[in-house]
CSV table of N, CA and C in Angstrom, one decimal:
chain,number,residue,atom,x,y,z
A,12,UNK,N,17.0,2.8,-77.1
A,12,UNK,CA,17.8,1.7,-77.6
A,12,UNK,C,17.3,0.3,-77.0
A,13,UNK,N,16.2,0.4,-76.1
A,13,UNK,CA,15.6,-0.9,-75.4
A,13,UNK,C,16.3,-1.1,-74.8
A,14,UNK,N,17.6,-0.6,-73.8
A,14,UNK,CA,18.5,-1.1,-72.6
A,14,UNK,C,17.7,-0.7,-71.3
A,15,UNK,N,16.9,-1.4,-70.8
A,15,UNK,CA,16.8,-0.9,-69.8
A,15,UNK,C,18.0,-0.1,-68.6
A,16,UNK,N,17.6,0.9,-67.9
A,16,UNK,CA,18.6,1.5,-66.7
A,16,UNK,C,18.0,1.9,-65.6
A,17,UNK,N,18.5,2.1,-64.6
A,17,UNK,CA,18.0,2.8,-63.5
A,17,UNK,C,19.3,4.1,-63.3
A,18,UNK,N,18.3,5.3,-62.9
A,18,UNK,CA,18.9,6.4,-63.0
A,18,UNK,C,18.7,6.2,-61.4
A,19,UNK,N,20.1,6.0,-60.3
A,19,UNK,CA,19.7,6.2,-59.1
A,19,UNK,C,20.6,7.6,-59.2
A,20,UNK,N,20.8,8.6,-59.4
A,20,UNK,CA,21.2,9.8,-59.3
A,20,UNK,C,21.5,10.3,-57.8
A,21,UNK,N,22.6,11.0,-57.6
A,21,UNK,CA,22.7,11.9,-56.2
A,21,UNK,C,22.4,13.0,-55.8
A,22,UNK,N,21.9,13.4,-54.6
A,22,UNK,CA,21.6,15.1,-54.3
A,22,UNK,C,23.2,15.7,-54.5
A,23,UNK,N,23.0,16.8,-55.4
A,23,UNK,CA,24.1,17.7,-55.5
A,23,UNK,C,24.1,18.3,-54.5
A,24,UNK,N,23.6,19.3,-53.4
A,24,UNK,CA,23.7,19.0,-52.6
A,24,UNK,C,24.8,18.4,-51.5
A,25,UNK,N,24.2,17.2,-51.5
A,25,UNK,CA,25.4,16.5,-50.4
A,25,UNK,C,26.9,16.2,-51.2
A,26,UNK,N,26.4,16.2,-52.3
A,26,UNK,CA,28.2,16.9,-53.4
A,26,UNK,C,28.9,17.8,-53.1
A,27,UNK,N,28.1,18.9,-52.8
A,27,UNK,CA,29.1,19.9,-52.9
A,27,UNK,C,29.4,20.2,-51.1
A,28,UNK,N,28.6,19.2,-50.5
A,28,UNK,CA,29.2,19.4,-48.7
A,28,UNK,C,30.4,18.1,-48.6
A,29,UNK,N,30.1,17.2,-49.5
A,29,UNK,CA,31.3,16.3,-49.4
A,29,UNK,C,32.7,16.8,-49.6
A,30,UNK,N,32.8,17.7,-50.9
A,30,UNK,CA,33.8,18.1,-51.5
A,30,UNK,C,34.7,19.4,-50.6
A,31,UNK,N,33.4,20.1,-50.3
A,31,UNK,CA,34.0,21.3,-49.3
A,31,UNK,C,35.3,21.4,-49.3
A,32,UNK,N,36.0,22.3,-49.7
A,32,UNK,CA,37.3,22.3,-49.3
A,32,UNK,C,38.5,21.5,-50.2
A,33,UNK,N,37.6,21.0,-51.4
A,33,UNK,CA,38.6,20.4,-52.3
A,33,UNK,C,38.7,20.8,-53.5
A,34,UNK,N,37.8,22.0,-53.6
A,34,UNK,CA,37.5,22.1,-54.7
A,34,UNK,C,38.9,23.1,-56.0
A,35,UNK,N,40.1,23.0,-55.8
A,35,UNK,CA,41.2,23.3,-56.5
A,35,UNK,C,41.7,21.9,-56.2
A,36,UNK,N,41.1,20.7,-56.0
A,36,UNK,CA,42.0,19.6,-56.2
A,36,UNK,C,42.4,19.1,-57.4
A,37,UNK,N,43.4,18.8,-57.5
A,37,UNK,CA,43.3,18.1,-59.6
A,37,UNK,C,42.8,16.9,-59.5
A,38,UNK,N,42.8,17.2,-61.2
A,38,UNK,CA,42.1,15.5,-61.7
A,38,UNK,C,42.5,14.1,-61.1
A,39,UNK,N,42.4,13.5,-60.5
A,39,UNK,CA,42.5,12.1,-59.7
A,39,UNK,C,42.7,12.7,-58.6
A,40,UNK,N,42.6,13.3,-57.7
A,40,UNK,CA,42.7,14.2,-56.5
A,40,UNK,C,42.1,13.4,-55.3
A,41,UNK,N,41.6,14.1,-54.3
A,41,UNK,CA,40.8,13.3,-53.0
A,41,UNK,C,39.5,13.9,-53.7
A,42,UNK,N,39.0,15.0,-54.5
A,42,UNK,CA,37.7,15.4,-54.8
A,42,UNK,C,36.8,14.1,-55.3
A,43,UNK,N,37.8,13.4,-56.4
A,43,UNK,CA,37.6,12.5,-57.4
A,43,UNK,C,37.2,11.4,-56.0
A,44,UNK,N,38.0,10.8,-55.5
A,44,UNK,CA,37.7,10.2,-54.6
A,44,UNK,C,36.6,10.4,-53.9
A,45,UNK,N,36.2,11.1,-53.1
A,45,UNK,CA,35.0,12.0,-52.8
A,45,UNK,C,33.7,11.8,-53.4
A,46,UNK,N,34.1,11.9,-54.9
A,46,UNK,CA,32.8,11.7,-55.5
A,46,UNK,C,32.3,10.3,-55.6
A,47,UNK,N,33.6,9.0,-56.3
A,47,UNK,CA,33.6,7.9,-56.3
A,47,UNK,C,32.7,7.6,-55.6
A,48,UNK,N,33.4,7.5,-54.1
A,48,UNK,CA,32.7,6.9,-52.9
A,48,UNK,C,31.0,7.4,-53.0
A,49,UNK,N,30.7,8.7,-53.1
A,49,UNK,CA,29.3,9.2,-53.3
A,49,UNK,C,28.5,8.4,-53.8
A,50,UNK,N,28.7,8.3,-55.6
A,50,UNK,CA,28.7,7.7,-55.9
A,50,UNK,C,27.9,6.0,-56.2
A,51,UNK,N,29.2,5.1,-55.8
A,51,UNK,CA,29.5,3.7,-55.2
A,51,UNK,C,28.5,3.4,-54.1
A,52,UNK,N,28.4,4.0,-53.3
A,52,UNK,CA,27.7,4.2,-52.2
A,52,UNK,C,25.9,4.0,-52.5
A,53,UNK,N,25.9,4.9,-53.4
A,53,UNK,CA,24.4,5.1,-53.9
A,53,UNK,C,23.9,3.4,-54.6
A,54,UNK,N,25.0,3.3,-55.7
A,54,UNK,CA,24.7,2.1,-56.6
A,54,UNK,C,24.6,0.7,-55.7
A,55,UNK,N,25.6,0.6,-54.6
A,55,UNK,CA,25.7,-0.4,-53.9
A,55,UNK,C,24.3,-0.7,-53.3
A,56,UNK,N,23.5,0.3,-52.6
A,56,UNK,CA,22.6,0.2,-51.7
A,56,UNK,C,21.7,-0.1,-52.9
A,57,UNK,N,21.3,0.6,-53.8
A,57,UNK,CA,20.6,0.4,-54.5
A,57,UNK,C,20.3,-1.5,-55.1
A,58,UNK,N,21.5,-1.8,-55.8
A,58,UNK,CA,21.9,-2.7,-56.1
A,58,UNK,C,21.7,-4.3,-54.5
A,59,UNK,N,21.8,-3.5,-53.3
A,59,UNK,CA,21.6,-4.3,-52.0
A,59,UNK,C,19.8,-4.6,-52.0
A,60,UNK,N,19.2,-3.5,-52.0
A,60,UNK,CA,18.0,-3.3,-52.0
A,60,UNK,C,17.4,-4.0,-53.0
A,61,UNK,N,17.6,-4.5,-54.7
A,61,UNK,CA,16.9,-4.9,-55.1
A,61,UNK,C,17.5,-6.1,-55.7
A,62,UNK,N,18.3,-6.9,-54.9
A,62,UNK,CA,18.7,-8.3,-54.5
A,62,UNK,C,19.7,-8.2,-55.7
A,63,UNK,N,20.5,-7.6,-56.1
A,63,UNK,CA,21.9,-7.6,-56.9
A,63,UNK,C,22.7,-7.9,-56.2
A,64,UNK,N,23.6,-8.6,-56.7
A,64,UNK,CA,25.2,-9.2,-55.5
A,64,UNK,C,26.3,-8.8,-55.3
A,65,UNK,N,26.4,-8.4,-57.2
A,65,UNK,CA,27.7,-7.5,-58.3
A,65,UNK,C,26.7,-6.4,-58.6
A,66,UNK,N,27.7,-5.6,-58.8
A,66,UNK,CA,28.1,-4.3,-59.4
A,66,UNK,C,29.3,-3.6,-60.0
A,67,UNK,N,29.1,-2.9,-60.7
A,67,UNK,CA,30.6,-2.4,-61.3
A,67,UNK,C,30.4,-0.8,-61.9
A,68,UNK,N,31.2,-0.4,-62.5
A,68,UNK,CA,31.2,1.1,-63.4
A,68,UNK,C,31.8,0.7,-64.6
A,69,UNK,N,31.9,1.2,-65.7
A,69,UNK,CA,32.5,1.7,-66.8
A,69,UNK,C,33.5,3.0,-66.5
A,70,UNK,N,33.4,3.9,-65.5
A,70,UNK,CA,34.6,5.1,-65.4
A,70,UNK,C,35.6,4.9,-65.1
A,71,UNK,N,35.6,3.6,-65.8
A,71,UNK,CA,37.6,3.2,-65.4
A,71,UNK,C,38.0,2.9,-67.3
A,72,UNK,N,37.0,3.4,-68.2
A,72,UNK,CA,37.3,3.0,-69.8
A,72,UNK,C,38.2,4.7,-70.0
A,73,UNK,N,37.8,5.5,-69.2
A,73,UNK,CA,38.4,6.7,-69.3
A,73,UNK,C,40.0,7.0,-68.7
A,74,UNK,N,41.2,7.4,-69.8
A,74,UNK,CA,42.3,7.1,-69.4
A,74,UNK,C,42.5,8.4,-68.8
A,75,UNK,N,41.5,9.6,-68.6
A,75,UNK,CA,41.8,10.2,-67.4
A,75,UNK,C,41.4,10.1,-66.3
A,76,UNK,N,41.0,8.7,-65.6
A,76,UNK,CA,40.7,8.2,-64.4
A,76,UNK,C,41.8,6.8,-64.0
A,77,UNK,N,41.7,7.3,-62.6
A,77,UNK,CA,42.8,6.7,-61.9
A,77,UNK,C,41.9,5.0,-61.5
A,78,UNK,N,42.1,3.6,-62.1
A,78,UNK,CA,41.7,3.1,-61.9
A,78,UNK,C,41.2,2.2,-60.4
A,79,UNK,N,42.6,2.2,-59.8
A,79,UNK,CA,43.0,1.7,-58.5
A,79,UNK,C,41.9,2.4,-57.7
A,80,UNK,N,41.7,4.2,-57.8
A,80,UNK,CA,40.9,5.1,-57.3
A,80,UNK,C,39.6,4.6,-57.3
A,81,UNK,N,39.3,4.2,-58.4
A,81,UNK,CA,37.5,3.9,-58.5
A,81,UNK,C,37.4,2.8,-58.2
A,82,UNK,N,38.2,1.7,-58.4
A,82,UNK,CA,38.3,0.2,-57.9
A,82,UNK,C,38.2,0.2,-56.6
A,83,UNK,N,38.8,1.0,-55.5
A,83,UNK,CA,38.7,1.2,-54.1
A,83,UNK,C,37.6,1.8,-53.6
A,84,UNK,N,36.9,2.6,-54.3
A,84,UNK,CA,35.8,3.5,-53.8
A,84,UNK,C,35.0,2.5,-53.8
A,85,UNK,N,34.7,1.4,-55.8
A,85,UNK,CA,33.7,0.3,-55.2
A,85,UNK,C,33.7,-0.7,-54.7
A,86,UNK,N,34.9,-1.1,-53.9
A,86,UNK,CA,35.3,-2.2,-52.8
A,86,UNK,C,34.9,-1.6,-52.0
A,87,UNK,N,34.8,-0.5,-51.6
A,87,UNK,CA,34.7,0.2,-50.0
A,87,UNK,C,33.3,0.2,-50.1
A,88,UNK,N,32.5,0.3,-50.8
A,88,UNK,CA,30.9,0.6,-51.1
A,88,UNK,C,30.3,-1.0,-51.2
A,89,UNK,N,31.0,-1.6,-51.5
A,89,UNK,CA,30.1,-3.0,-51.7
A,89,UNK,C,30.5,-3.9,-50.1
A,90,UNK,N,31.2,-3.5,-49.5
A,90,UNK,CA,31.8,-4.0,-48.1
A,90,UNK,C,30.8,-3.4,-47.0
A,91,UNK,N,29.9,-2.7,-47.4
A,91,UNK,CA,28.7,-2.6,-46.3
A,91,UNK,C,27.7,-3.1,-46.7
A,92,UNK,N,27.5,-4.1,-47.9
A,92,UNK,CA,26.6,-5.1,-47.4
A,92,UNK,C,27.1,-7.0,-47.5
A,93,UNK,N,26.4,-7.4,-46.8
A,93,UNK,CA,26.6,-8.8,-47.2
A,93,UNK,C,26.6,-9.2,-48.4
A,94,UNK,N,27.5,-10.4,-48.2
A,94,UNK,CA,27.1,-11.2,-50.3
A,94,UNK,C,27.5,-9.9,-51.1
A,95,UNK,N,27.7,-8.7,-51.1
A,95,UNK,CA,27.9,-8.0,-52.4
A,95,UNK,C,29.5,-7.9,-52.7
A,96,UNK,N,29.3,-7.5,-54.0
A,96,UNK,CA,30.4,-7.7,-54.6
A,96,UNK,C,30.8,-6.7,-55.8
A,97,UNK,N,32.0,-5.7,-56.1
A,97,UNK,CA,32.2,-4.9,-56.8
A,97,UNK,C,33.0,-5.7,-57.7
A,98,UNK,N,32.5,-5.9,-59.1
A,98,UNK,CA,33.4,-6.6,-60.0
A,98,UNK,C,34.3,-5.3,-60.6
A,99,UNK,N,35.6,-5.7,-60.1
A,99,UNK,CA,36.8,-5.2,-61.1
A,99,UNK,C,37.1,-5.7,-62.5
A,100,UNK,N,36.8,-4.2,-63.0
A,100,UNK,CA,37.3,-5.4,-64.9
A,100,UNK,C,37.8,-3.7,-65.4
A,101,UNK,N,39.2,-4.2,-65.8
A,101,UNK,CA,40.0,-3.6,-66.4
A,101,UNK,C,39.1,-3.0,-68.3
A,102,UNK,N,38.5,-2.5,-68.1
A,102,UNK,CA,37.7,-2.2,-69.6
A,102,UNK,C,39.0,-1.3,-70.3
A,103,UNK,N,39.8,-1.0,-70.4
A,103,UNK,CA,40.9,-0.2,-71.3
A,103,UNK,C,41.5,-1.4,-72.1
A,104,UNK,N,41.7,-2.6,-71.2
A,104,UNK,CA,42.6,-3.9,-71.8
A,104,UNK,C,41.3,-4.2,-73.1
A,105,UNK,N,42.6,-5.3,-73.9
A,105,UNK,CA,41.9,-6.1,-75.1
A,105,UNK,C,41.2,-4.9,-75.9
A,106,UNK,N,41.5,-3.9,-76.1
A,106,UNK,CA,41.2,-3.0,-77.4
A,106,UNK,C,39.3,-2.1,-77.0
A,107,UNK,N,39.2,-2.4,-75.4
A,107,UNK,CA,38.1,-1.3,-74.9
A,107,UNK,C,37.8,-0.5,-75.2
A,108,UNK,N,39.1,0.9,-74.9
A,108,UNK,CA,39.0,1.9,-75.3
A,108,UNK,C,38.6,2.1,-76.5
A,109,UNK,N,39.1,1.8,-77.4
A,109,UNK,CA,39.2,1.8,-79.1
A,109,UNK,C,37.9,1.4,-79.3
A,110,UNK,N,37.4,-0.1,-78.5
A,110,UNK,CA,35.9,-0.3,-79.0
A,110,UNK,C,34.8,1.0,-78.5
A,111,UNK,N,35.0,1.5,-77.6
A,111,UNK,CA,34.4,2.6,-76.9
A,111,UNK,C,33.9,3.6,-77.7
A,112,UNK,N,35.1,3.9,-78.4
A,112,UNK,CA,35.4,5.3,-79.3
A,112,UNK,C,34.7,5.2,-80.5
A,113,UNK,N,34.5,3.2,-80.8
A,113,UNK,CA,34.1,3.2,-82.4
A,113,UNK,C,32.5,3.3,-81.9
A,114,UNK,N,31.8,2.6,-80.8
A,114,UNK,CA,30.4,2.4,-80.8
A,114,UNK,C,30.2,4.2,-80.6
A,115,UNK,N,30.7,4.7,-79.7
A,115,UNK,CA,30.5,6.5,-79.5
A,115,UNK,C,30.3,7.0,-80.6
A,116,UNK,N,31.3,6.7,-81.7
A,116,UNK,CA,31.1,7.6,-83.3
A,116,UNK,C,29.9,6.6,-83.6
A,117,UNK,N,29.4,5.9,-83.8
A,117,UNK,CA,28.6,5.1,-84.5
A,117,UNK,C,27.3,5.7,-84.1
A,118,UNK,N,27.3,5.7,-82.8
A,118,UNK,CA,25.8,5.9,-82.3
A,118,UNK,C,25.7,7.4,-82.1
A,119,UNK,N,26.9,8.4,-82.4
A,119,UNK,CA,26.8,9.9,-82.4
A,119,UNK,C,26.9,9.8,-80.9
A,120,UNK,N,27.2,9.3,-79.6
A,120,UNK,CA,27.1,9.6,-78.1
A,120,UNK,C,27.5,11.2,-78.4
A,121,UNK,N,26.7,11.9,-77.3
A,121,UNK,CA,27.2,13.1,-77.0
A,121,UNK,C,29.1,12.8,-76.2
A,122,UNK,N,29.9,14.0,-76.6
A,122,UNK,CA,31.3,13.5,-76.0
A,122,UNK,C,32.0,14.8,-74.8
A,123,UNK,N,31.5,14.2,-73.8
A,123,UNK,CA,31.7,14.8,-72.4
A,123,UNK,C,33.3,15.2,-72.3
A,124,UNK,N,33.3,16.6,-72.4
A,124,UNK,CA,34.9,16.7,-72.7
A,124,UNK,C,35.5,17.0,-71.2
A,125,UNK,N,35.0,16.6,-70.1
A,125,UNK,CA,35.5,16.6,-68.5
A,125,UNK,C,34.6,15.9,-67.8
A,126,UNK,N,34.9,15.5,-66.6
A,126,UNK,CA,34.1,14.6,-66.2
A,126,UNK,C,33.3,14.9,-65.5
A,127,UNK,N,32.5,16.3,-65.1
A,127,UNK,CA,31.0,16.1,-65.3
A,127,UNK,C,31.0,17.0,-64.2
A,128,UNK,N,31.7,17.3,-63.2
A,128,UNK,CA,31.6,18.1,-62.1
A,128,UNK,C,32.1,19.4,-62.4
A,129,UNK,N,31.9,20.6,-61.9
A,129,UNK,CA,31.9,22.1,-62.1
A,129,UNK,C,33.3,22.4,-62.0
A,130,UNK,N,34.0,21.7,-61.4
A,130,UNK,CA,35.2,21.8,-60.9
A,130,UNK,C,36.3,21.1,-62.3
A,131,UNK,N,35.8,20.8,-62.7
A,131,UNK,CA,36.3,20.2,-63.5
A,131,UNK,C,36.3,20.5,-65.2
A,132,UNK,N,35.0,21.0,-65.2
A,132,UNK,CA,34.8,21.9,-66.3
A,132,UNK,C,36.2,23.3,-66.3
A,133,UNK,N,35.6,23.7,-64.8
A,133,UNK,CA,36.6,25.3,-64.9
A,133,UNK,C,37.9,24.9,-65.1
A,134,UNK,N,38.3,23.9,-64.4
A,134,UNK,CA,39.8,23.3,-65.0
A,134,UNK,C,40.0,23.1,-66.6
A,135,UNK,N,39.3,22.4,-66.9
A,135,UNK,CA,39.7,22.3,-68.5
A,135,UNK,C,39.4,23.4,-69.3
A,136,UNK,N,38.4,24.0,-69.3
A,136,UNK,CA,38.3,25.0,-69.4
A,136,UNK,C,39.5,25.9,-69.3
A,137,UNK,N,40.1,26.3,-68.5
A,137,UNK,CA,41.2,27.4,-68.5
A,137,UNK,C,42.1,26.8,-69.1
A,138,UNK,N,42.7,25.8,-68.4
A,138,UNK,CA,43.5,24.4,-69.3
A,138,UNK,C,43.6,24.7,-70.9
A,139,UNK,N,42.5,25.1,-71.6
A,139,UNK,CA,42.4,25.0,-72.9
A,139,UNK,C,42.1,26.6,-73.7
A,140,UNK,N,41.7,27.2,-72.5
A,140,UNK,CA,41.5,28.7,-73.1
A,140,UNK,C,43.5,29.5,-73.0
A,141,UNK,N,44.4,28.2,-72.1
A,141,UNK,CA,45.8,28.5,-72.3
A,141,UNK,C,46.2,28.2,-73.3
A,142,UNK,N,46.0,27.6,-74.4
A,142,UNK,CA,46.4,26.6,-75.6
A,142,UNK,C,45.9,27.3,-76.2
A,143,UNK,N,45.2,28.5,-76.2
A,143,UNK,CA,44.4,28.6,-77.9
A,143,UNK,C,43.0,27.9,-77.9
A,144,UNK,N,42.4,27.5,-77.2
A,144,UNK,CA,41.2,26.3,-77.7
A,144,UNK,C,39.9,26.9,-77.2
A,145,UNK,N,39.1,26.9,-77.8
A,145,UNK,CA,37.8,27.3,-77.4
A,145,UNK,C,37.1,26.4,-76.0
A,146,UNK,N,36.0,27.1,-75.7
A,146,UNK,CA,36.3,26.6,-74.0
A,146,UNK,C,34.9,26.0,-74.5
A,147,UNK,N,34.5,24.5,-73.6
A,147,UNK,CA,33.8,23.5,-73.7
A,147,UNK,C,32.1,24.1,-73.9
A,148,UNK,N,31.6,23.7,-75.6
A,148,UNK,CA,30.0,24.3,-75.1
A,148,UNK,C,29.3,23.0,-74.5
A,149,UNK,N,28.9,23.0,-73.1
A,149,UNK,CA,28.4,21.7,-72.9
A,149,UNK,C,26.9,21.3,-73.7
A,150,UNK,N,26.8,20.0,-74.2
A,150,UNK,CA,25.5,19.8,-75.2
A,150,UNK,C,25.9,20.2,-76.8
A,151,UNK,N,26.9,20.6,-76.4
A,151,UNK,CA,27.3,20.5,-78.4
A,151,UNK,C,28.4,19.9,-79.3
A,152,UNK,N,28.8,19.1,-78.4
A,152,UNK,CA,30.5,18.1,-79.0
A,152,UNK,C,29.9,16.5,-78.7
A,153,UNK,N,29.8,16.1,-80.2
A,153,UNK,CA,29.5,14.9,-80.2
A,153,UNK,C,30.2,13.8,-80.9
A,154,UNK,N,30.4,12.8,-81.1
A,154,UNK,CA,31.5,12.0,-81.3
A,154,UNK,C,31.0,11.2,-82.5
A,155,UNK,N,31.8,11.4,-83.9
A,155,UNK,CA,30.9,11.7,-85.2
A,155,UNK,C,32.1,11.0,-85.8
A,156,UNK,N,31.6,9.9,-86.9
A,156,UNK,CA,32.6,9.2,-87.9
A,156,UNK,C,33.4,10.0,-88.7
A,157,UNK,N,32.9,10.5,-89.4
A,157,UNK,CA,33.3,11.1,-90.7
A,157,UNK,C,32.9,12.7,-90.6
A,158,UNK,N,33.7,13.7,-91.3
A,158,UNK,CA,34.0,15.2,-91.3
A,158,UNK,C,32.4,15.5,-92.3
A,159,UNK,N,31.9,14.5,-93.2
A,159,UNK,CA,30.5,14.7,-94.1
A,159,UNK,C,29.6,14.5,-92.6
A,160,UNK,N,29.8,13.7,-92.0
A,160,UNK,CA,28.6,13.6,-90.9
A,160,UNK,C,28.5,14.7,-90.3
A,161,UNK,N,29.5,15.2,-89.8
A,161,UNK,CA,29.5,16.5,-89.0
A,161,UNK,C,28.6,17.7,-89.7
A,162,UNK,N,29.5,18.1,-91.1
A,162,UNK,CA,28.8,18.6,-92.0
A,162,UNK,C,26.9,18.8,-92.0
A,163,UNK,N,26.5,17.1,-92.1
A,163,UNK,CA,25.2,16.8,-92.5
A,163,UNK,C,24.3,17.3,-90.9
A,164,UNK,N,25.2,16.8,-89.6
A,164,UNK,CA,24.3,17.5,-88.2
A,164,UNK,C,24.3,18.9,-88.3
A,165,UNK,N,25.2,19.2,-88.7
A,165,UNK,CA,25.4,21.1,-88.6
A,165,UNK,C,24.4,21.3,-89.5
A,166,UNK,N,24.3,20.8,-90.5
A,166,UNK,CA,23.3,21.4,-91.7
A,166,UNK,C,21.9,21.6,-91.3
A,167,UNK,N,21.7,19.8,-90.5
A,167,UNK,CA,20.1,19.9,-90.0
A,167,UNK,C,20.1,20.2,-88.7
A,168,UNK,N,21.0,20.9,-87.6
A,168,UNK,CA,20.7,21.6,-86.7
A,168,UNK,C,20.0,23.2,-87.1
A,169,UNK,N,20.8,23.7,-88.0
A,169,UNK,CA,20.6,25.0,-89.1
A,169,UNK,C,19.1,24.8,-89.4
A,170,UNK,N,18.4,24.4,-90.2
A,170,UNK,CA,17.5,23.6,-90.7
A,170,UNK,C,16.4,24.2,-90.0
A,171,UNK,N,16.5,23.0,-88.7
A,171,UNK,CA,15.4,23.0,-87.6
A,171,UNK,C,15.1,23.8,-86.5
């Protein structure tokens, strides 16, 4: 799409020695916390290192994240370096969410039905295999305008 990014990614690894011990925590829990900070941590230094001042996230547009939570993780991350700065911006306010939802259907975004950690899969996962619901195939739920669109990807997944 010509956006440039930088993938600073974390060792899973030191994920799963952070979490140690939290792992039956629920959604907004200390795990979530845990990870934030991970994280925050990563982007900050990154962001220190190649003369950025601000920084921020988008995982506060999700209304199953605790915003206060992530807002604190990247206050705490940007407070070990000088001059930097974690911009807080409420992205849910003035119709975010809703815009979120329309660019996701527009551009097909793949649609992450938990927030990305193992722990969190098996939670919803069971969560939903209580309800009747089929349990998450990750890489195959995508966020699609119209019930003909759907139709038209299924057809040319079949296809190819």
């Amino acid at each position: 799409m010509g956006i440039p990014f930088v993938d600073a990614d974390y060792e899973v690894q030191d994920w799963f020695k952070r979490i140690k011990g939290l792992e039956w925590e629920p959604e907004r829990g200390e795990r979530c916390t845990k990870c934030f900070d991970m994280r925050f941590e990563r982007s900050a230094l990154y962001a220190y290192e190649h003369g950025f001042s601000v920084f921020t996230s988008s995982l506060g547009i999700s209304r199953w994240k605790n915003m206060e939570q992530i807002n604190s993780s990247g206050k705490q991350a940007s407070n070990r370096y000088p001059g930097m700065l974690y911009w807080e911006y409420n992205w849910r306010k003035e119709g975010g969410g809703a815009r979120m939802y329309e660019i996701a259907k527009r551009e097909q975004f793949y649609k992450q039905e938990y927030c990305g950690c193992i722990y969190s899969l098996r939670d919803t996962n069971s969560w939903r295999e209580s309800q009747g619901r089929e349990k998450i195939a990750i890489g195959e739920n995508f966020y699609i305008e119209s019930q003909e669109e759907k139709d038209l990807i299924t057809t040319n997944e079949a296809v190819s």
